[in-house]
C-alpha cells in the first residue's frame, strides 16, 4: 500500500491534533480539583468531606481517584471505628470512688476496645498513606491536596488516637486506685463521694492515686475538647 506525501502529512497532523487535544484537558481538570479542595475542604473551618456529584467527578478526570483515597479512608473508619467510639463516649463513667469496684470489668473492656480502635486507625492511615505516596501530582495540586489530606485524614485520626491514649492512661490510674481500695478495704470506708481512712499512711497514698486519676480525667477531657474543636472548627 502506497501513501502520498500529502496524505502522510495529513495523517501526522491528525495524530498531533489528537495528542494535543488529549493533553489539554489535564490543566482544566487539575484546576477544577484544586478549587474544589481549597474551597470545599481547606478554607472551611472544621472537618468537611463533601460527596462528589457526577458532574464534579467527571470534571476532575483522573484526579477523582485522588479524592477517593481520602473518601475510602473515611468510609473505612466509619465502618470500623464510629460505633465503638460512640459506645465509649456514651458509657457511664464512675462518679465516685465507691463506684470503682463495680466498674472493674468495664475497665478491661474499655481498654481492649480503645487499643483495637487505635490499631484500626493506624492500619487505615498506613493504607491511605501508601495510596497517597503513589499519586502523581504537580506541585500546585500537591500543596493543596496535602492540606486537604491532613484536614480529613491525618488530623482527625491522630486526634482520636490521642484521646484514646489519654483514656487508656485514665483507666490505668482507675485500676491502680481500685486495687488499692481493695487491698486496704479494712482501713477505708466508702460512703458515696466520702472516704473515711483511719491510717494516715494509707490516706496519703490514696490521695496520690486520686490526684493521678483526676489528672488522667483532665487529660481525657482536654483531648476531647481538642478533637471537638478540630472537627467543628470552633
PDB file of C-alpha atoms in Angstrom:
ATOM      1  CA  UNK A   1       0.000   0.000   0.000  1.00  0.00           C
ATOM      2  CA  UNK A   2       1.377   3.409  -1.001  1.00  0.00           C
ATOM      3  CA  UNK A   3       0.721   6.796   0.569  1.00  0.00           C
ATOM      4  CA  UNK A   4       1.393  10.128  -0.995  1.00  0.00           C
ATOM      5  CA  UNK A   5       3.474  12.702   0.884  1.00  0.00           C
ATOM      6  CA  UNK A   6       0.374  14.852   1.287  1.00  0.00           C
ATOM      7  CA  UNK A   7      -1.649  12.029   2.811  1.00  0.00           C
ATOM      8  CA  UNK A   8       1.185  11.227   5.220  1.00  0.00           C
ATOM      9  CA  UNK A   9       1.354  14.851   6.326  1.00  0.00           C
ATOM     10  CA  UNK A  10      -2.415  14.878   6.822  1.00  0.00           C
ATOM     11  CA  UNK A  11      -2.278  11.768   8.981  1.00  0.00           C
ATOM     12  CA  UNK A  12       0.634  13.143  11.008  1.00  0.00           C
ATOM     13  CA  UNK A  13      -1.251  16.389  11.507  1.00  0.00           C
ATOM     14  CA  UNK A  14      -4.277  14.442  12.697  1.00  0.00           C
ATOM     15  CA  UNK A  15      -2.211  12.466  15.195  1.00  0.00           C
ATOM     16  CA  UNK A  16      -0.650  15.639  16.550  1.00  0.00           C
ATOM     17  CA  UNK A  17      -4.062  17.221  16.917  1.00  0.00           C
ATOM     18  CA  UNK A  18      -5.311  14.185  18.860  1.00  0.00           C
ATOM     19  CA  UNK A  19      -2.276  14.274  21.111  1.00  0.00           C
ATOM     20  CA  UNK A  20      -2.730  17.979  21.834  1.00  0.00           C
ATOM     21  CA  UNK A  21      -6.462  17.533  22.442  1.00  0.00           C
ATOM     22  CA  UNK A  22      -5.789  14.600  24.783  1.00  0.00           C
ATOM     23  CA  UNK A  23      -3.332  16.583  26.910  1.00  0.00           C
ATOM     24  CA  UNK A  24      -5.272  19.815  27.039  1.00  0.00           C
ATOM     25  CA  UNK A  25      -7.937  18.510  29.447  1.00  0.00           C
ATOM     26  CA  UNK A  26      -5.469  17.870  32.317  1.00  0.00           C
ATOM     27  CA  UNK A  27      -4.813  21.508  33.327  1.00  0.00           C
ATOM     28  CA  UNK A  28      -8.527  22.202  33.395  1.00  0.00           C
ATOM     29  CA  UNK A  29      -9.253  19.080  35.440  1.00  0.00           C
ATOM     30  CA  UNK A  30      -6.418  19.897  37.827  1.00  0.00           C
ATOM     31  CA  UNK A  31      -7.605  23.478  38.256  1.00  0.00           C
ATOM     32  CA  UNK A  32     -11.135  22.281  38.997  1.00  0.00           C
ATOM     33  CA  UNK A  33      -9.856  19.763  41.542  1.00  0.00           C
ATOM     34  CA  UNK A  34      -7.614  22.338  43.240  1.00  0.00           C
ATOM     35  CA  UNK A  35     -10.524  24.784  43.526  1.00  0.00           C
ATOM     36  CA  UNK A  36     -12.734  22.047  44.960  1.00  0.00           C
ATOM     37  CA  UNK A  37     -10.179  21.015  47.595  1.00  0.00           C
ATOM     38  CA  UNK A  38      -9.387  24.591  48.553  1.00  0.00           C
ATOM     39  CA  UNK A  39     -12.936  25.950  48.779  1.00  0.00           C
ATOM     40  CA  UNK A  40     -14.818  22.884  49.994  1.00  0.00           C
ATOM     41  CA  UNK A  41     -12.306  21.464  52.487  1.00  0.00           C
ATOM     42  CA  UNK A  42      -9.252  23.618  53.253  1.00  0.00           C
ATOM     43  CA  UNK A  43     -10.890  27.045  53.525  1.00  0.00           C
ATOM     44  CA  UNK A  44     -13.792  25.810  55.652  1.00  0.00           C
ATOM     45  CA  UNK A  45     -13.333  25.597  59.425  1.00  0.00           C
ATOM     46  CA  UNK A  46     -13.638  22.117  60.851  1.00  0.00           C
ATOM     47  CA  UNK A  47     -13.695  18.803  59.034  1.00  0.00           C
ATOM     48  CA  UNK A  48     -15.776  18.617  55.861  1.00  0.00           C
ATOM     49  CA  UNK A  49     -15.886  15.716  53.433  1.00  0.00           C
ATOM     50  CA  UNK A  50     -18.193  16.605  50.535  1.00  0.00           C
ATOM     51  CA  UNK A  51     -19.595  13.887  48.315  1.00  0.00           C
ATOM     52  CA  UNK A  52     -18.731  14.315  44.658  1.00  0.00           C
ATOM     53  CA  UNK A  53     -21.558  14.858  42.227  1.00  0.00           C
ATOM     54  CA  UNK A  54     -21.348  13.031  38.881  1.00  0.00           C
ATOM     55  CA  UNK A  55     -20.525  16.340  37.200  1.00  0.00           C
ATOM     56  CA  UNK A  56     -17.719  17.061  39.679  1.00  0.00           C
ATOM     57  CA  UNK A  57     -16.295  13.583  39.305  1.00  0.00           C
ATOM     58  CA  UNK A  58     -16.296  13.998  35.532  1.00  0.00           C
ATOM     59  CA  UNK A  59     -14.727  17.462  35.692  1.00  0.00           C
ATOM     60  CA  UNK A  60     -11.816  16.154  37.804  1.00  0.00           C
ATOM     61  CA  UNK A  61     -10.970  13.367  35.358  1.00  0.00           C
ATOM     62  CA  UNK A  62      -8.329  11.038  36.780  1.00  0.00           C
ATOM     63  CA  UNK A  63      -7.980  13.300  39.807  1.00  0.00           C
ATOM     64  CA  UNK A  64     -11.283  11.968  41.130  1.00  0.00           C
ATOM     65  CA  UNK A  65      -9.273   8.855  42.045  1.00  0.00           C
ATOM     66  CA  UNK A  66      -7.037  11.046  44.192  1.00  0.00           C
ATOM     67  CA  UNK A  67     -10.080  12.172  46.149  1.00  0.00           C
ATOM     68  CA  UNK A  68     -11.122   8.530  46.514  1.00  0.00           C
ATOM     69  CA  UNK A  69      -8.006   7.948  48.651  1.00  0.00           C
ATOM     70  CA  UNK A  70      -9.485  10.365  51.197  1.00  0.00           C
ATOM     71  CA  UNK A  71     -13.074   9.117  50.980  1.00  0.00           C
ATOM     72  CA  UNK A  72     -12.106   5.426  51.127  1.00  0.00           C
ATOM     73  CA  UNK A  73     -10.182   6.063  54.338  1.00  0.00           C
ATOM     74  CA  UNK A  74     -13.121   7.839  55.927  1.00  0.00           C
ATOM     75  CA  UNK A  75     -15.548   5.124  54.830  1.00  0.00           C
ATOM     76  CA  UNK A  76     -13.327   2.519  56.464  1.00  0.00           C
ATOM     77  CA  UNK A  77     -13.229   4.474  59.733  1.00  0.00           C
ATOM     78  CA  UNK A  78     -16.997   4.992  59.654  1.00  0.00           C
ATOM     79  CA  UNK A  79     -17.470   1.239  59.293  1.00  0.00           C
ATOM     80  CA  UNK A  80     -14.880   0.117  61.840  1.00  0.00           C
ATOM     81  CA  UNK A  81     -14.446   2.892  64.404  1.00  0.00           C
ATOM     82  CA  UNK A  82     -17.586   5.019  64.528  1.00  0.00           C
ATOM     83  CA  UNK A  83     -19.772   2.620  66.553  1.00  0.00           C
ATOM     84  CA  UNK A  84     -17.206   1.560  69.193  1.00  0.00           C
ATOM     85  CA  UNK A  85     -16.148   5.189  69.575  1.00  0.00           C
ATOM     86  CA  UNK A  86     -19.764   6.216  70.106  1.00  0.00           C
ATOM     87  CA  UNK A  87     -20.184   3.385  72.632  1.00  0.00           C
ATOM     88  CA  UNK A  88     -17.127   4.524  74.572  1.00  0.00           C
ATOM     89  CA  UNK A  89     -18.064   8.191  74.693  1.00  0.00           C
ATOM     90  CA  UNK A  90     -21.601   7.255  75.730  1.00  0.00           C
ATOM     91  CA  UNK A  91     -20.523   4.886  78.501  1.00  0.00           C
ATOM     92  CA  UNK A  92     -21.392   5.933  82.036  1.00  0.00           C
ATOM     93  CA  UNK A  93     -18.160   6.557  83.915  1.00  0.00           C
ATOM     94  CA  UNK A  94     -17.739   6.080  87.706  1.00  0.00           C
ATOM     95  CA  UNK A  95     -18.563   9.256  89.572  1.00  0.00           C
ATOM     96  CA  UNK A  96     -17.163   8.374  92.994  1.00  0.00           C
ATOM     97  CA  UNK A  97     -14.570   6.000  94.473  1.00  0.00           C
ATOM     98  CA  UNK A  98     -17.408   3.832  95.691  1.00  0.00           C
ATOM     99  CA  UNK A  99     -18.354   3.184  92.044  1.00  0.00           C
ATOM    100  CA  UNK A 100     -14.900   1.926  91.055  1.00  0.00           C
ATOM    101  CA  UNK A 101     -15.081  -1.724  92.243  1.00  0.00           C
ATOM    102  CA  UNK A 102     -18.292  -2.369  90.298  1.00  0.00           C
ATOM    103  CA  UNK A 103     -16.764  -0.747  87.228  1.00  0.00           C
ATOM    104  CA  UNK A 104     -13.690  -3.003  87.175  1.00  0.00           C
ATOM    105  CA  UNK A 105     -14.950  -5.297  84.402  1.00  0.00           C
ATOM    106  CA  UNK A 106     -15.792  -2.276  82.273  1.00  0.00           C
ATOM    107  CA  UNK A 107     -12.200  -1.072  82.576  1.00  0.00           C
ATOM    108  CA  UNK A 108     -10.914  -4.231  80.902  1.00  0.00           C
ATOM    109  CA  UNK A 109     -13.449  -3.991  78.089  1.00  0.00           C
ATOM    110  CA  UNK A 110     -12.856  -0.293  77.624  1.00  0.00           C
ATOM    111  CA  UNK A 111      -9.087  -0.636  77.332  1.00  0.00           C
ATOM    112  CA  UNK A 112      -9.394  -3.546  74.891  1.00  0.00           C
ATOM    113  CA  UNK A 113     -11.793  -1.591  72.695  1.00  0.00           C
ATOM    114  CA  UNK A 114      -9.597   1.501  72.827  1.00  0.00           C
ATOM    115  CA  UNK A 115      -6.466  -0.390  71.780  1.00  0.00           C
ATOM    116  CA  UNK A 116      -8.348  -2.098  68.942  1.00  0.00           C
ATOM    117  CA  UNK A 117      -9.586   1.257  67.652  1.00  0.00           C
ATOM    118  CA  UNK A 118      -6.101   2.783  67.733  1.00  0.00           C
ATOM    119  CA  UNK A 119      -4.731  -0.196  65.835  1.00  0.00           C
ATOM    120  CA  UNK A 120      -7.514   0.097  63.272  1.00  0.00           C
ATOM    121  CA  UNK A 121      -6.819   3.793  62.728  1.00  0.00           C
ATOM    122  CA  UNK A 122      -3.097   3.078  62.387  1.00  0.00           C
ATOM    123  CA  UNK A 123      -3.817   0.391  59.790  1.00  0.00           C
ATOM    124  CA  UNK A 124      -6.193   2.554  57.770  1.00  0.00           C
ATOM    125  CA  UNK A 125      -3.870   5.578  57.920  1.00  0.00           C
ATOM    126  CA  UNK A 126      -0.987   3.421  56.696  1.00  0.00           C
ATOM    127  CA  UNK A 127      -3.084   2.029  53.830  1.00  0.00           C
ATOM    128  CA  UNK A 128      -4.185   5.514  52.805  1.00  0.00           C
ATOM    129  CA  UNK A 129      -0.594   6.703  53.099  1.00  0.00           C
ATOM    130  CA  UNK A 130       0.617   4.052  50.657  1.00  0.00           C
ATOM    131  CA  UNK A 131      -2.009   5.130  48.131  1.00  0.00           C
ATOM    132  CA  UNK A 132      -1.171   8.783  48.670  1.00  0.00           C
ATOM    133  CA  UNK A 133       2.553   8.302  48.024  1.00  0.00           C
ATOM    134  CA  UNK A 134       1.733   6.583  44.729  1.00  0.00           C
ATOM    135  CA  UNK A 135      -0.221   9.597  43.433  1.00  0.00           C
ATOM    136  CA  UNK A 136       1.399  11.622  40.679  1.00  0.00           C
ATOM    137  CA  UNK A 137       0.651  15.283  41.376  1.00  0.00           C
ATOM    138  CA  UNK A 138       2.076  18.539  40.050  1.00  0.00           C
ATOM    139  CA  UNK A 139       3.383  20.832  42.799  1.00  0.00           C
ATOM    140  CA  UNK A 140       0.416  23.221  42.728  1.00  0.00           C
ATOM    141  CA  UNK A 141      -2.016  20.377  43.316  1.00  0.00           C
ATOM    142  CA  UNK A 142       0.190  18.564  45.821  1.00  0.00           C
ATOM    143  CA  UNK A 143       0.299  21.592  48.126  1.00  0.00           C
ATOM    144  CA  UNK A 144      -3.486  21.888  48.317  1.00  0.00           C
ATOM    145  CA  UNK A 145      -4.034  18.131  48.391  1.00  0.00           C
ATOM    146  CA  UNK A 146      -1.620  17.739  51.316  1.00  0.00           C
ATOM    147  CA  UNK A 147      -3.605  20.331  53.281  1.00  0.00           C
ATOM    148  CA  UNK A 148      -6.916  18.633  52.463  1.00  0.00           C
ATOM    149  CA  UNK A 149      -5.457  15.226  53.348  1.00  0.00           C
ATOM    150  CA  UNK A 150      -4.237  16.495  56.702  1.00  0.00           C
ATOM    151  CA  UNK A 151      -7.630  18.048  57.453  1.00  0.00           C
ATOM    152  CA  UNK A 152      -9.660  14.927  56.597  1.00  0.00           C
ATOM    153  CA  UNK A 153      -7.299  12.021  57.276  1.00  0.00           C
ATOM    154  CA  UNK A 154      -4.245  12.730  59.424  1.00  0.00           C
ATOM    155  CA  UNK A 155      -5.527  15.298  61.920  1.00  0.00           C
ATOM    156  CA  UNK A 156      -8.881  13.680  62.846  1.00  0.00           C
ATOM    157  CA  UNK A 157      -7.330  10.208  63.059  1.00  0.00           C
ATOM    158  CA  UNK A 158      -4.481  11.446  65.219  1.00  0.00           C
ATOM    159  CA  UNK A 159      -6.921  13.402  67.370  1.00  0.00           C
ATOM    160  CA  UNK A 160      -8.962  10.280  68.053  1.00  0.00           C
ATOM    161  CA  UNK A 161      -5.829   8.293  68.857  1.00  0.00           C
ATOM    162  CA  UNK A 162      -4.623  10.992  71.271  1.00  0.00           C
ATOM    163  CA  UNK A 163      -7.953  10.865  73.060  1.00  0.00           C
ATOM    164  CA  UNK A 164      -7.803   7.068  73.279  1.00  0.00           C
ATOM    165  CA  UNK A 165      -4.262   7.146  74.661  1.00  0.00           C
ATOM    166  CA  UNK A 166      -5.440   9.591  77.330  1.00  0.00           C
ATOM    167  CA  UNK A 167      -8.403   7.332  78.065  1.00  0.00           C
ATOM    168  CA  UNK A 168      -6.152   4.310  78.499  1.00  0.00           C
ATOM    169  CA  UNK A 169      -3.973   6.308  80.879  1.00  0.00           C
ATOM    170  CA  UNK A 170      -7.026   7.254  82.898  1.00  0.00           C
ATOM    171  CA  UNK A 171      -8.099   3.596  83.023  1.00  0.00           C
ATOM    172  CA  UNK A 172      -4.646   2.611  84.312  1.00  0.00           C
ATOM    173  CA  UNK A 173      -4.995   5.159  87.112  1.00  0.00           C
ATOM    174  CA  UNK A 174      -8.522   3.959  87.925  1.00  0.00           C
ATOM    175  CA  UNK A 175      -7.358   0.350  88.094  1.00  0.00           C
ATOM    176  CA  UNK A 176      -4.480   1.268  90.417  1.00  0.00           C
ATOM    177  CA  UNK A 177      -6.819   3.132  92.743  1.00  0.00           C
ATOM    178  CA  UNK A 178      -9.371   0.293  92.644  1.00  0.00           C
ATOM    179  CA  UNK A 179      -6.705  -2.270  93.528  1.00  0.00           C
ATOM    180  CA  UNK A 180      -5.505  -0.019  96.354  1.00  0.00           C
ATOM    181  CA  UNK A 181      -9.029   0.307  97.756  1.00  0.00           C
ATOM    182  CA  UNK A 182      -9.429  -3.462  97.644  1.00  0.00           C
ATOM    183  CA  UNK A 183      -6.064  -4.046  99.324  1.00  0.00           C
ATOM    184  CA  UNK A 184      -6.873  -1.655 102.179  1.00  0.00           C
ATOM    185  CA  UNK A 185     -10.608  -2.189 102.425  1.00  0.00           C
ATOM    186  CA  UNK A 186     -10.271  -2.887 106.133  1.00  0.00           C
ATOM    187  CA  UNK A 187      -8.944   0.663 106.643  1.00  0.00           C
ATOM    188  CA  UNK A 188     -11.084   2.552 104.143  1.00  0.00           C
ATOM    189  CA  UNK A 189     -14.809   3.143 104.480  1.00  0.00           C
ATOM    190  CA  UNK A 190     -16.514   4.483 101.381  1.00  0.00           C
ATOM    191  CA  UNK A 191     -19.792   6.348 101.543  1.00  0.00           C
ATOM    192  CA  UNK A 192     -20.574   7.814  98.140  1.00  0.00           C
ATOM    193  CA  UNK A 193     -18.089  10.602  97.447  1.00  0.00           C
ATOM    194  CA  UNK A 194     -16.718  10.467 101.011  1.00  0.00           C
ATOM    195  CA  UNK A 195     -13.881   8.179 102.094  1.00  0.00           C
ATOM    196  CA  UNK A 196     -13.019   7.720 105.753  1.00  0.00           C
ATOM    197  CA  UNK A 197      -9.479   6.479 106.393  1.00  0.00           C
ATOM    198  CA  UNK A 198      -8.041   5.693 109.820  1.00  0.00           C
ATOM    199  CA  UNK A 199      -4.411   5.188 108.764  1.00  0.00           C
ATOM    200  CA  UNK A 200      -2.543   8.364 107.753  1.00  0.00           C
ATOM    201  CA  UNK A 201      -0.072   6.473 105.543  1.00  0.00           C
ATOM    202  CA  UNK A 202      -2.927   4.813 103.678  1.00  0.00           C
ATOM    203  CA  UNK A 203      -4.664   8.177 103.348  1.00  0.00           C
ATOM    204  CA  UNK A 204      -1.553   9.811 101.905  1.00  0.00           C
ATOM    205  CA  UNK A 205      -1.039   7.018  99.391  1.00  0.00           C
ATOM    206  CA  UNK A 206      -4.723   7.116  98.417  1.00  0.00           C
ATOM    207  CA  UNK A 207      -4.558  10.888  97.868  1.00  0.00           C
ATOM    208  CA  UNK A 208      -1.627  10.428  95.475  1.00  0.00           C
ATOM    209  CA  UNK A 209      -3.613   7.870  93.477  1.00  0.00           C
ATOM    210  CA  UNK A 210      -6.678  10.107  93.464  1.00  0.00           C
ATOM    211  CA  UNK A 211      -4.656  13.048  92.132  1.00  0.00           C
ATOM    212  CA  UNK A 212      -3.251  10.800  89.422  1.00  0.00           C
ATOM    213  CA  UNK A 213      -6.765   9.723  88.437  1.00  0.00           C
ATOM    214  CA  UNK A 214      -8.039  13.305  88.438  1.00  0.00           C
ATOM    215  CA  UNK A 215      -5.110  14.324  86.222  1.00  0.00           C
ATOM    216  CA  UNK A 216      -5.973  11.453  83.889  1.00  0.00           C
ATOM    217  CA  UNK A 217      -9.584  12.579  83.722  1.00  0.00           C
ATOM    218  CA  UNK A 218      -8.469  16.094  82.807  1.00  0.00           C
ATOM    219  CA  UNK A 219      -6.243  14.760  80.031  1.00  0.00           C
ATOM    220  CA  UNK A 220      -9.205  12.875  78.576  1.00  0.00           C
ATOM    221  CA  UNK A 221     -11.398  15.958  78.812  1.00  0.00           C
ATOM    222  CA  UNK A 222      -8.707  18.153  77.221  1.00  0.00           C
ATOM    223  CA  UNK A 223      -8.185  15.714  74.344  1.00  0.00           C
ATOM    224  CA  UNK A 224     -11.942  15.567  73.770  1.00  0.00           C
ATOM    225  CA  UNK A 225     -12.148  19.363  73.674  1.00  0.00           C
ATOM    226  CA  UNK A 226      -9.259  19.494  71.221  1.00  0.00           C
ATOM    227  CA  UNK A 227     -10.859  16.870  68.979  1.00  0.00           C
ATOM    228  CA  UNK A 228     -14.250  18.574  69.087  1.00  0.00           C
ATOM    229  CA  UNK A 229     -12.615  21.909  68.174  1.00  0.00           C
ATOM    230  CA  UNK A 230     -10.819  20.247  65.281  1.00  0.00           C
ATOM    231  CA  UNK A 231     -13.963  18.646  63.912  1.00  0.00           C
ATOM    232  CA  UNK A 232     -16.254  21.635  64.433  1.00  0.00           C
ATOM    233  CA  UNK A 233     -13.711  24.336  63.687  1.00  0.00           C
ATOM    234  CA  UNK A 234     -14.798  26.259  66.787  1.00  0.00           C
TER     235      UNK A 234
END
